[in-house]
Tab-separated table of C-alpha atoms and ligand atoms in Angstrom:
chain	number	residue	atom	x	y	z
C	1	MET	CA	15.988	-17.192	-11.002
C	2	SER	CA	12.924	-16.430	-8.924
C	3	ALA	CA	10.270	-18.535	-7.239
C	4	VAL	CA	7.828	-15.658	-7.734
C	5	PRO	CA	6.626	-15.987	-11.348
C	6	LEU	CA	6.828	-12.381	-12.514
C	7	ARG	CA	5.537	-12.783	-16.060
C	8	ASN	CA	2.084	-14.190	-16.539
C	9	SER	CA	1.918	-17.240	-18.734
C	10	LYS	CA	-1.596	-18.415	-19.362
C	11	ALA	CA	-2.139	-21.951	-18.177
C	12	ALA	CA	-5.120	-24.211	-18.538
C	13	VAL	CA	-6.969	-24.379	-15.216
C	14	SER	CA	-8.590	-27.710	-14.471
C	15	ALA	CA	-12.317	-27.858	-13.729
C	16	ALA	CA	-12.047	-28.438	-9.963
C	17	ARG	CA	-8.840	-27.316	-8.372
C	18	ALA	CA	-7.670	-28.943	-5.127
C	19	VAL	CA	-6.963	-26.236	-2.554
C	20	SER	CA	-5.899	-26.177	1.109
C	21	VAL	CA	-6.096	-23.337	3.595
C	22	LEU	CA	-3.657	-23.215	6.531
C	23	GLY	CA	-5.123	-20.898	9.156
C	24	ALA	CA	-8.643	-21.229	7.744
C	25	THR	CA	-10.363	-19.728	10.809
C	26	GLY	CA	-8.350	-16.491	10.826
C	27	SER	CA	-8.902	-13.195	9.074
C	28	ILE	CA	-7.059	-14.180	5.854
C	29	GLY	CA	-8.573	-17.651	6.112
C	30	ASP	CA	-12.021	-16.106	6.301
C	31	SER	CA	-11.416	-13.967	3.197
C	32	THR	CA	-10.063	-17.009	1.349
C	33	MET	CA	-13.051	-19.198	2.290
C	34	ASP	CA	-15.334	-16.401	1.137
C	35	LEU	CA	-13.725	-16.475	-2.317
C	36	LEU	CA	-13.992	-20.285	-2.480
C	37	ARG	CA	-17.625	-19.993	-1.441
C	38	GLY	CA	-18.218	-17.753	-4.473
C	39	ALA	CA	-17.436	-20.577	-6.952
C	40	PRO	CA	-17.790	-23.919	-5.147
C	41	GLU	CA	-17.790	-25.914	-8.395
C	42	ARG	CA	-14.244	-24.711	-9.177
C	43	TYR	CA	-12.575	-25.851	-5.964
C	44	GLN	CA	-12.227	-29.094	-4.051
C	45	VAL	CA	-11.066	-28.383	-0.493
C	46	GLU	CA	-8.336	-30.866	0.411
C	47	ALA	CA	-7.282	-29.652	3.877
C	48	LEU	CA	-8.150	-26.941	6.384
C	49	THR	CA	-6.315	-26.085	9.619
C	50	ALA	CA	-6.802	-23.985	12.740
C	51	ASN	CA	-5.085	-23.425	16.067
C	52	SER	CA	-7.820	-24.197	18.615
C	53	ASN	CA	-11.252	-23.163	17.339
C	54	VAL	CA	-12.852	-26.599	16.826
C	55	ALA	CA	-16.358	-25.290	16.182
C	56	ALA	CA	-15.282	-22.863	13.451
C	57	LEU	CA	-13.022	-25.450	11.799
C	58	ALA	CA	-15.700	-28.164	11.866
C	59	LYS	CA	-18.260	-25.762	10.416
C	60	LEU	CA	-15.966	-24.935	7.493
C	61	ALA	CA	-15.103	-28.610	6.994
C	62	LYS	CA	-18.793	-29.451	6.669
C	63	GLU	CA	-19.617	-26.532	4.425
C	64	PHE	CA	-16.724	-27.258	2.034
C	65	ASN	CA	-16.701	-31.046	2.410
C	66	ALA	CA	-12.999	-30.956	3.286
C	67	ARG	CA	-11.075	-34.216	2.991
C	68	PHE	CA	-8.794	-33.527	5.978
C	69	VAL	CA	-8.781	-31.065	8.877
C	70	ALA	CA	-6.079	-30.445	11.469
C	71	ILE	CA	-6.166	-28.592	14.751
C	72	ALA	CA	-2.848	-27.441	16.292
C	73	ASP	CA	-3.846	-28.130	19.897
C	74	PRO	CA	-3.291	-31.891	20.368
C	75	ASP	CA	-5.806	-32.041	23.235
C	76	LEU	CA	-8.638	-31.117	20.883
C	77	LEU	CA	-8.509	-34.157	18.584
C	78	LYS	CA	-11.461	-35.907	20.239
C	79	ASP	CA	-13.605	-32.758	20.114
C	80	LEU	CA	-12.816	-32.337	16.425
C	81	GLN	CA	-13.576	-35.994	15.667
C	82	ASP	CA	-16.879	-35.732	17.566
C	83	ALA	CA	-17.830	-32.562	15.714
C	84	LEU	CA	-17.163	-34.252	12.365
C	85	SER	CA	-18.369	-37.781	13.077
C	86	GLY	CA	-20.252	-39.297	10.162
C	87	THR	CA	-18.985	-36.710	7.661
C	88	GLY	CA	-16.089	-38.710	6.188
C	89	THR	CA	-13.647	-35.869	6.888
C	90	GLU	CA	-10.367	-37.197	8.325
C	91	CYS	CA	-9.121	-35.404	11.451
C	92	GLY	CA	-5.651	-34.784	12.869
C	93	ALA	CA	-4.182	-32.775	15.731
C	94	GLY	CA	-0.849	-31.301	16.746
C	95	GLU	CA	1.914	-29.655	14.738
C	96	SER	CA	2.551	-32.804	12.712
C	97	ALA	CA	-1.087	-32.830	11.571
C	98	ILE	CA	-0.841	-29.179	10.448
C	99	ILE	CA	2.251	-30.152	8.447
C	100	GLU	CA	0.404	-33.179	7.050
C	101	ALA	CA	-2.419	-30.883	5.930
C	102	ALA	CA	0.096	-28.795	3.971
C	103	ALA	CA	1.724	-31.898	2.528
C	104	ARG	CA	-1.509	-33.341	1.172
C	105	PRO	CA	-2.063	-33.051	-2.582
C	106	ALA	CA	-3.590	-29.647	-3.193
C	107	ASP	CA	-2.125	-27.647	-6.057
C	108	TRP	CA	-2.959	-24.298	-4.394
C	109	VAL	CA	-2.259	-23.681	-0.720
C	110	MET	CA	-3.054	-20.537	1.231
C	111	ALA	CA	-0.419	-20.107	3.972
C	112	ALA	CA	-2.234	-17.937	6.516
C	113	VAL	CA	-1.104	-19.142	9.913
C	114	SER	CA	-0.062	-16.236	12.111
C	115	GLY	CA	3.608	-15.959	13.151
C	116	ALA	CA	6.653	-18.197	12.790
C	117	ALA	CA	4.476	-21.180	13.754
C	118	GLY	CA	3.481	-21.250	10.081
C	119	LEU	CA	7.011	-21.853	8.786
C	120	LYS	CA	7.154	-25.661	8.853
C	121	PRO	CA	3.651	-26.113	7.376
C	122	ALA	CA	4.357	-23.607	4.586
C	123	LEU	CA	7.628	-25.398	3.847
C	124	ALA	CA	5.768	-28.707	3.628
C	125	ALA	CA	3.682	-27.216	0.801
C	126	VAL	CA	6.803	-25.739	-0.839
C	127	ASP	CA	8.591	-29.087	-0.597
C	128	ARG	CA	6.077	-30.798	-2.835
C	129	GLY	CA	6.228	-28.011	-5.416
C	130	ALA	CA	2.770	-26.571	-4.751
C	131	THR	CA	1.556	-23.105	-5.660
C	132	VAL	CA	1.658	-21.301	-2.322
C	133	ALA	CA	-0.265	-18.070	-1.782
C	134	LEU	CA	1.827	-16.613	1.013
C	135	ALA	CA	0.143	-14.333	3.538
C	136	ASN	CA	2.234	-15.613	6.472
C	137	LYS	CA	5.057	-13.074	6.084
C	138	GLU	CA	6.831	-14.294	9.229
C	139	CYS	CA	7.973	-17.357	7.198
C	140	LEU	CA	10.133	-15.074	5.100
C	141	VAL	CA	11.268	-12.863	7.951
C	142	CYS	CA	12.252	-15.921	9.966
C	143	ALA	CA	13.870	-18.003	7.194
C	144	GLY	CA	13.583	-16.083	3.925
C	145	ASP	CA	16.790	-17.141	2.147
C	146	PHE	CA	16.186	-20.762	2.885
C	147	PHE	CA	12.455	-20.600	2.093
C	148	MET	CA	12.936	-19.006	-1.331
C	149	GLN	CA	15.867	-21.278	-2.254
C	150	ARG	CA	13.770	-24.294	-1.387
C	151	ALA	CA	10.977	-23.013	-3.619
C	152	ILE	CA	13.379	-22.671	-6.544
C	153	LEU	CA	14.685	-26.178	-5.908
C	154	THR	CA	11.252	-27.809	-5.753
C	155	GLY	CA	9.583	-25.694	-8.452
C	156	ALA	CA	7.036	-24.331	-5.965
C	157	ARG	CA	5.450	-21.066	-7.018
C	158	ILE	CA	5.196	-18.421	-4.319
C	159	LEU	CA	2.353	-15.993	-4.981
C	160	PRO	CA	2.516	-12.937	-2.700
C	161	ALA	CA	-0.847	-12.549	-0.925
C	162	ASP	CA	0.119	-9.657	1.345
C	163	SER	CA	-1.567	-6.657	-0.289
C	164	GLU	CA	1.572	-4.547	-0.797
C	165	HIS	CA	3.578	-7.453	-2.177
C	166	ASN	CA	0.725	-8.566	-4.357
C	167	ALA	CA	0.673	-5.017	-5.739
C	168	LEU	CA	4.408	-5.234	-6.479
C	169	PHE	CA	3.893	-8.686	-8.007
C	170	GLN	CA	1.312	-7.174	-10.371
C	171	ALA	CA	3.417	-4.094	-11.173
C	172	LEU	CA	6.807	-5.792	-11.568
C	173	GLY	CA	5.674	-7.548	-14.739
C	174	SER	CA	5.874	-4.156	-16.513
C	175	GLY	CA	9.670	-4.284	-16.751
C	176	ASN	CA	12.782	-6.383	-16.229
C	177	ARG	CA	14.980	-6.749	-13.170
C	178	GLU	CA	17.703	-4.608	-14.794
C	179	GLU	CA	15.152	-1.849	-15.458
C	180	LEU	CA	13.909	-1.758	-11.878
C	181	VAL	CA	15.049	1.200	-9.757
C	182	ARG	CA	13.085	0.646	-6.556
C	183	VAL	CA	9.813	-0.571	-5.140
C	184	ILE	CA	7.594	1.395	-2.791
C	185	ILE	CA	5.242	-0.248	-0.331
C	186	THR	CA	2.598	1.897	1.273
C	187	ALA	CA	1.576	1.983	4.930
C	188	SER	CA	-1.660	3.394	6.281
C	189	GLY	CA	0.279	4.784	9.252
C	190	GLY	CA	-2.092	2.939	11.592
C	191	PRO	CA	-4.124	4.458	14.419
C	192	PHE	CA	-1.145	6.452	15.806
C	193	ARG	CA	-0.075	8.129	12.567
C	194	THR	CA	-0.641	11.622	13.963
C	195	TRP	CA	0.195	10.899	17.619
C	196	ASP	CA	3.343	12.204	19.302
C	197	SER	CA	5.911	9.852	20.857
C	198	ALA	CA	4.643	10.348	24.432
C	199	GLU	CA	1.087	9.420	23.396
C	200	ILE	CA	2.300	6.388	21.414
C	201	GLU	CA	4.337	5.242	24.427
C	202	GLN	CA	1.182	5.023	26.556
C	203	ALA	CA	-1.251	3.691	23.928
C	204	THR	CA	-3.668	1.056	25.218
C	205	LEU	CA	-4.504	-2.318	23.655
C	206	ALA	CA	-7.961	-1.068	22.635
C	207	GLN	CA	-6.390	1.944	20.893
C	208	ALA	CA	-3.806	-0.244	19.127
C	209	LEU	CA	-6.546	-2.568	17.891
C	210	LYS	CA	-8.495	0.242	16.180
C	211	HIS	CA	-7.031	0.106	12.691
C	212	PRO	CA	-8.368	2.933	10.517
C	213	ASN	CA	-8.743	0.938	7.266
C	214	TRP	CA	-8.139	-2.797	7.528
C	215	SER	CA	-9.922	-5.482	9.532
C	216	MET	CA	-7.260	-8.071	10.429
C	217	GLY	CA	-6.106	-10.544	13.088
C	218	GLN	CA	-4.970	-9.191	16.468
C	219	LYS	CA	-1.206	-9.631	16.041
C	220	ILE	CA	-0.922	-7.945	12.646
C	221	THR	CA	-3.213	-5.123	13.831
C	222	ILE	CA	-0.836	-4.352	16.705
C	223	ASP	CA	2.112	-4.676	14.290
C	224	SER	CA	0.404	-2.103	12.069
C	225	ALA	CA	0.058	0.340	14.957
C	226	SER	CA	3.788	0.059	15.790
C	227	MET	CA	4.712	-0.050	12.071
C	228	MET	CA	6.461	-3.319	12.892
C	229	ASN	CA	4.207	-4.766	10.175
C	230	LYS	CA	5.751	-2.470	7.583
C	231	GLY	CA	9.189	-3.482	8.837
C	232	LEU	CA	8.271	-7.155	8.429
C	233	GLU	CA	6.997	-6.291	4.948
C	234	VAL	CA	10.258	-4.593	3.923
C	235	ILE	CA	12.055	-7.828	4.819
C	236	GLU	CA	9.326	-9.863	3.089
C	237	ALA	CA	9.730	-7.805	-0.123
C	238	SER	CA	13.474	-8.276	-0.075
C	239	HIS	CA	13.132	-12.066	-0.074
C	240	LEU	CA	10.187	-12.339	-2.458
C	241	PHE	CA	11.720	-10.203	-5.160
C	242	GLY	CA	15.464	-10.417	-4.448
C	243	LEU	CA	15.820	-6.722	-3.537
C	244	THR	CA	18.434	-4.903	-1.450
C	245	PRO	CA	17.233	-2.727	1.461
C	246	ASP	CA	18.097	0.368	-0.606
C	247	GLU	CA	15.713	-0.759	-3.336
C	248	ILE	CA	12.715	-0.821	-0.961
C	249	ASP	CA	11.002	2.357	0.223
C	250	VAL	CA	8.021	2.872	2.490
C	251	LEU	CA	5.482	5.619	1.925
C	252	VAL	CA	2.701	6.478	4.355
C	253	HIS	CA	-0.623	6.629	2.517
C	254	PRO	CA	-3.528	6.977	4.968
C	255	GLN	CA	-6.274	5.980	2.505
C	256	SER	CA	-4.756	2.509	1.767
C	257	ILE	CA	-5.831	2.599	-1.891
C	258	VAL	CA	-2.428	2.477	-3.610
C	259	HIS	CA	-0.801	-0.654	-2.191
C	260	GLY	CA	2.532	-0.784	-3.943
C	261	MET	CA	4.494	0.895	-6.743
C	262	VAL	CA	7.499	0.042	-8.867
C	263	GLU	CA	9.808	2.665	-10.316
C	264	PHE	CA	11.621	1.761	-13.523
C	265	SER	CA	14.711	3.269	-15.154
C	266	ASP	CA	12.686	5.435	-17.576
C	267	ARG	CA	11.080	7.002	-14.425
C	268	SER	CA	7.739	5.337	-15.029
C	269	VAL	CA	6.110	4.374	-11.752
C	270	VAL	CA	3.610	1.518	-12.042
C	271	ALA	CA	1.143	1.124	-9.170
C	272	GLN	CA	-1.658	-1.235	-8.188
C	273	LEU	CA	-4.799	0.241	-6.603
C	274	GLY	CA	-7.801	-1.282	-4.910
C	275	ALA	CA	-10.103	-0.938	-1.936
C	276	PRO	CA	-8.554	-2.062	1.372
C	277	ASP	CA	-10.065	-5.547	1.130
C	278	MET	CA	-7.772	-8.590	1.378
C	279	ARG	CA	-10.093	-10.542	-0.906
C	280	ILE	CA	-8.613	-8.528	-3.797
C	281	PRO	CA	-4.969	-9.714	-3.502
C	282	ILE	CA	-6.152	-13.193	-2.465
C	283	ALA	CA	-8.414	-13.357	-5.546
C	284	HIS	CA	-5.405	-12.418	-7.671
C	285	CYS	CA	-3.472	-15.344	-6.165
C	286	LEU	CA	-6.422	-17.711	-6.522
C	287	GLY	CA	-7.016	-16.847	-10.153
C	288	TRP	CA	-3.367	-16.548	-11.189
C	289	PRO	CA	-2.304	-16.644	-13.989
C	290	ASP	CA	-5.844	-15.634	-14.966
C	291	ARG	CA	-8.177	-13.284	-13.141
C	292	ILE	CA	-11.381	-14.369	-11.473
C	293	VAL	CA	-14.480	-12.274	-10.793
C	294	GLY	CA	-14.033	-10.944	-7.265
C	295	PRO	CA	-16.778	-10.027	-4.788
C	296	SER	CA	-15.091	-6.842	-3.537
C	297	ALA	CA	-16.435	-3.345	-4.020
C	298	ARG	CA	-15.284	-1.558	-7.161
C	299	LEU	CA	-12.902	1.329	-6.621
C	300	ASP	CA	-14.630	4.713	-6.821
C	301	LEU	CA	-11.827	7.272	-6.839
C	302	ALA	CA	-14.194	10.200	-7.404
C	303	LYS	CA	-15.929	9.297	-4.161
C	304	ILE	CA	-12.628	8.917	-2.301
C	305	GLY	CA	-11.533	12.253	-3.729
C	306	GLN	CA	-8.014	12.481	-2.378
C	307	LEU	CA	-5.028	10.191	-2.147
C	308	THR	CA	-2.309	11.598	0.112
C	309	PHE	CA	1.249	10.505	0.868
C	310	GLU	CA	3.768	11.247	3.634
C	311	ALA	CA	7.308	10.128	4.425
C	312	PRO	CA	7.449	7.632	7.320
C	313	ASP	CA	8.670	8.994	10.661
C	314	PHE	CA	11.459	6.700	11.875
C	315	ASP	CA	11.681	8.524	15.241
C	316	ARG	CA	8.073	8.036	16.292
C	317	PHE	CA	8.035	4.549	14.724
C	318	PRO	CA	11.487	3.067	15.521
C	319	ALA	CA	10.298	-0.431	14.520
C	320	LEU	CA	10.686	0.458	10.863
C	321	LYS	CA	14.320	1.468	11.304
C	322	LEU	CA	15.005	-1.710	13.304
C	323	ALA	CA	13.674	-3.795	10.411
C	324	TYR	CA	16.050	-2.129	7.932
C	325	ASP	CA	18.909	-2.635	10.425
C	326	ALA	CA	18.048	-6.325	10.771
C	327	LEU	CA	17.825	-6.766	6.995
C	328	ARG	CA	21.223	-5.100	6.495
C	329	THR	CA	22.768	-7.196	9.273
C	330	GLY	CA	21.440	-10.507	7.851
C	331	HIS	CA	22.665	-13.833	9.278
C	332	GLY	CA	19.612	-14.511	11.372
C	333	ALA	CA	19.067	-10.916	12.541
C	334	THR	CA	15.618	-10.767	10.941
C	335	THR	CA	14.753	-14.071	12.648
C	336	VAL	CA	15.659	-12.447	15.968
C	337	PHE	CA	13.718	-9.303	15.018
C	338	ASN	CA	10.590	-11.364	14.333
C	339	ALA	CA	10.901	-13.627	17.389
C	340	ALA	CA	11.449	-10.680	19.746
C	341	ASN	CA	8.474	-8.893	18.228
C	342	GLU	CA	6.211	-11.920	18.749
C	343	VAL	CA	7.277	-12.027	22.419
C	344	ALA	CA	6.831	-8.253	22.769
C	345	VAL	CA	3.361	-8.224	21.194
C	346	ALA	CA	2.220	-11.100	23.426
C	347	ALA	CA	3.587	-9.215	26.469
C	348	PHE	CA	1.766	-6.041	25.405
C	349	ILE	CA	-1.507	-7.959	24.940
C	350	ALA	CA	-1.006	-9.499	28.404
C	351	GLY	CA	-0.550	-6.018	29.884
C	352	LYS	CA	3.079	-6.679	30.872
C	353	ILE	CA	4.694	-3.896	28.840
C	354	ARG	CA	3.689	-0.523	27.448
C	355	PHE	CA	3.119	-0.072	23.758
C	356	GLY	CA	6.350	1.940	23.418
C	357	ALA	CA	8.312	-0.912	24.964
C	358	ILE	CA	7.542	-3.263	22.043
C	359	ALA	CA	10.221	-1.686	19.854
C	360	ARG	CA	12.591	-1.306	22.825
C	361	LEU	CA	12.396	-5.029	23.588
C	362	VAL	CA	13.030	-5.888	19.937
C	363	GLU	CA	16.012	-3.523	19.826
C	364	ALA	CA	17.471	-4.848	23.094
C	365	THR	CA	17.109	-8.454	21.916
C	366	MET	CA	18.752	-7.680	18.576
C	367	ASN	CA	21.632	-5.843	20.271
C	368	ALA	CA	22.191	-8.657	22.754
C	369	TRP	CA	22.181	-11.116	19.875
C	370	VAL	CA	24.754	-9.221	17.841
C	371	ARG	CA	26.947	-8.588	20.950
C	372	SER	CA	27.006	-12.270	21.829
C	373	GLY	CA	28.459	-13.093	18.398
C	374	ASN	CA	25.566	-15.360	17.486
C	375	LEU	CA	25.170	-14.128	13.915
C	376	ALA	CA	25.599	-16.925	11.396
C	377	PRO	CA	24.042	-17.891	8.065
C	378	LEU	CA	20.888	-20.011	8.386
C	379	SER	CA	21.088	-23.000	6.109
C	380	SER	CA	18.019	-24.944	7.157
C	381	ALA	CA	14.572	-24.548	8.638
C	382	ASP	CA	15.900	-26.145	11.814
C	383	ASP	CA	18.634	-23.464	12.005
C	384	ALA	CA	15.976	-20.766	11.713
C	385	ILE	CA	13.730	-22.449	14.256
C	386	ALA	CA	16.659	-22.770	16.695
C	387	VAL	CA	17.485	-19.057	16.345
C	388	ASP	CA	13.787	-18.217	16.699
C	389	HIS	CA	13.615	-20.303	19.875
C	390	ASN	CA	16.783	-18.839	21.415
C	391	ALA	CA	15.780	-15.293	20.520
C	392	ARG	CA	12.389	-15.804	22.202
C	393	ASN	CA	14.192	-16.949	25.340
C	394	LYS	CA	16.531	-13.949	25.160
C	395	ALA	CA	13.570	-11.571	24.716
C	396	ALA	CA	11.763	-13.203	27.652
C	397	THR	CA	14.879	-12.700	29.816
C	398	LEU	CA	15.138	-9.029	28.852
C	399	LEU	CA	11.421	-8.402	29.282
C	400	PRO	CA	11.353	-7.573	33.030
C	401	GLN	CA	14.020	-4.877	32.739
C	402	ILE	CA	12.377	-3.362	29.645
C	403	ALA	CA	9.008	-3.448	31.432
C	404	ALA	CA	10.467	-1.693	34.470
C	405	LYS	CA	12.258	1.023	32.521
C	406	ALA	CA	10.414	4.224	31.644
C	407	SER	CA	10.938	5.442	28.062
U	1	LIG	P1	-5.423	-14.485	12.512
U	1	LIG	O1	-4.864	-14.440	13.886
U	1	LIG	O2	-6.738	-13.881	12.234
U	1	LIG	O3	-5.500	-16.023	12.029
U	1	LIG	C1	-4.411	-16.911	12.172
U	1	LIG	C2	-4.808	-18.317	11.762
U	1	LIG	O4	-3.721	-19.196	12.079
U	1	LIG	C3	-6.032	-18.871	12.513
U	1	LIG	O5	-6.711	-19.789	11.702
U	1	LIG	C4	-5.397	-19.607	13.695
U	1	LIG	O6	-6.238	-20.618	14.187
U	1	LIG	C5	-4.147	-20.171	13.060
U	1	LIG	N1	-3.033	-20.327	14.006
U	1	LIG	C6	-2.586	-19.414	14.904
U	1	LIG	N2	-1.543	-19.898	15.608
U	1	LIG	C7	-1.326	-21.160	15.156
U	1	LIG	C8	-0.400	-22.173	15.485
U	1	LIG	N3	0.509	-22.011	16.460
U	1	LIG	N4	-0.449	-23.334	14.787
U	1	LIG	C9	-1.366	-23.521	13.823
U	1	LIG	N5	-2.294	-22.595	13.470
U	1	LIG	C10	-2.261	-21.421	14.128
U	1	LIG	O7	-4.290	-13.880	11.568
U	1	LIG	P2	-4.469	-13.166	10.143
U	1	LIG	O8	-4.705	-11.720	10.348
U	1	LIG	O9	-5.394	-13.950	9.286
U	1	LIG	O10	-2.981	-13.275	9.588
U	1	LIG	C11	-2.431	-14.493	9.122
U	1	LIG	C12	-1.104	-14.195	8.436
U	1	LIG	O11	-1.349	-13.377	7.299
U	1	LIG	C13	-0.124	-13.404	9.322
U	1	LIG	O12	1.181	-13.811	9.028
U	1	LIG	C14	-0.317	-11.969	8.869
U	1	LIG	O13	0.832	-11.173	9.050
U	1	LIG	C15	-0.607	-12.168	7.386
U	1	LIG	N6	-1.399	-11.092	6.770
U	1	LIG	C16	-2.631	-10.802	7.268
U	1	LIG	C17	-3.377	-9.781	6.682
U	1	LIG	C18	-4.773	-9.459	7.159
U	1	LIG	O14	-5.430	-8.609	6.564
U	1	LIG	N7	-5.295	-10.085	8.202
U	1	LIG	C19	-2.851	-9.059	5.614
U	1	LIG	C20	-1.601	-9.405	5.125
U	1	LIG	C21	-0.884	-10.431	5.708
U	2	LIG	MG1	0.424	-5.876	4.135
């Protein structure tokens, strides 16, 4: 049984659908709001959330006449209330308010908080059996088994919003589980695709933030440069579709036009293509099980001319290998992988470690975790959050020695 509904079954869509967007002020949030803006009569915005940007959240709340808005920073409640006074929009602040936003009755919820901070809110939407468009891949990397089991239990539908997984979601319907040989997710290769290891080691924040194809939030952009993002996505694919690590391959495809492919037993390979525009997979999730008219540019392959593919280089991009290792290890290892990466990326942004040290800190944290005999199945969100918390502390402890060490 799967919480990802692989075969389309046409369902009647009500006139105005109640929707909520968690992480409404971010890059995915922005793309989602843009799609809602395209057909305001079809959607009633129930709840919107943000971390700390009161002005942006209040502006969206007014534009979409949201019923409830929540800001994660508890000190900003008064500012939010002031910004929305006289509008009738209810306001909340703190983690509990973000969870409340997810728990409110919207039948479609976009989960687009960045990082493991989005786990509890996404679970609150899953717990009431909502349709959850999942962009926040860290939920699955942090607590995938538990998250997907909970969705099956509650009848929540998980629609993959990440472009590669959305591509697989679209392609997988062409065959059955027994006919599936493997899935392939593509990676642009990021800004350092052609750089040697010594250059990657010394890459600056500005260089890491220059993604060749996609415009995204800061953390995922850095994850794309290290290929940590593709590692997170391998783990994400495994949970979404119930795949073993050996059934998931990564292919570097610098043009980012083919997002994902599925190989079946008859050797047919079914792919999904589209411009590198997140509004395309999000529109698929928003329209599902139908398709809506999207605002994105149509794909002009004649103009693009060439689609090229390369094998990933696990030596120059060790993050990808670490992700497979974590997935094979299981028992919380992917939770540690994700937590250590969040600490490492924050340290890189703060100028405390070199770019090359991101993967080294993740590896050191994972090794320390395995050595200390801490591996155990995670049976609840609290288990996952505890491992996440302890792994962050472990990564923070290891950080000075990793920072001091040359590659
Ligand atoms: P972003 O940083 O642009 O936005 C994150 C959103 O979450 C913002 O609204 C922010 O206010 C909110 N937020 C951040 N920390 C929070 C916290 N502690 N509590 C509550 N809210 C918080 O990030 P993004 O690029 O939009 O990515 C969001 C998620 O989607 C990530 O998991 C990312 O991996 C995934 N994703 C993004 C893209 C993309 O193109 N940007 C593509 C695929 C998947
Ligand atoms: Mg992706």
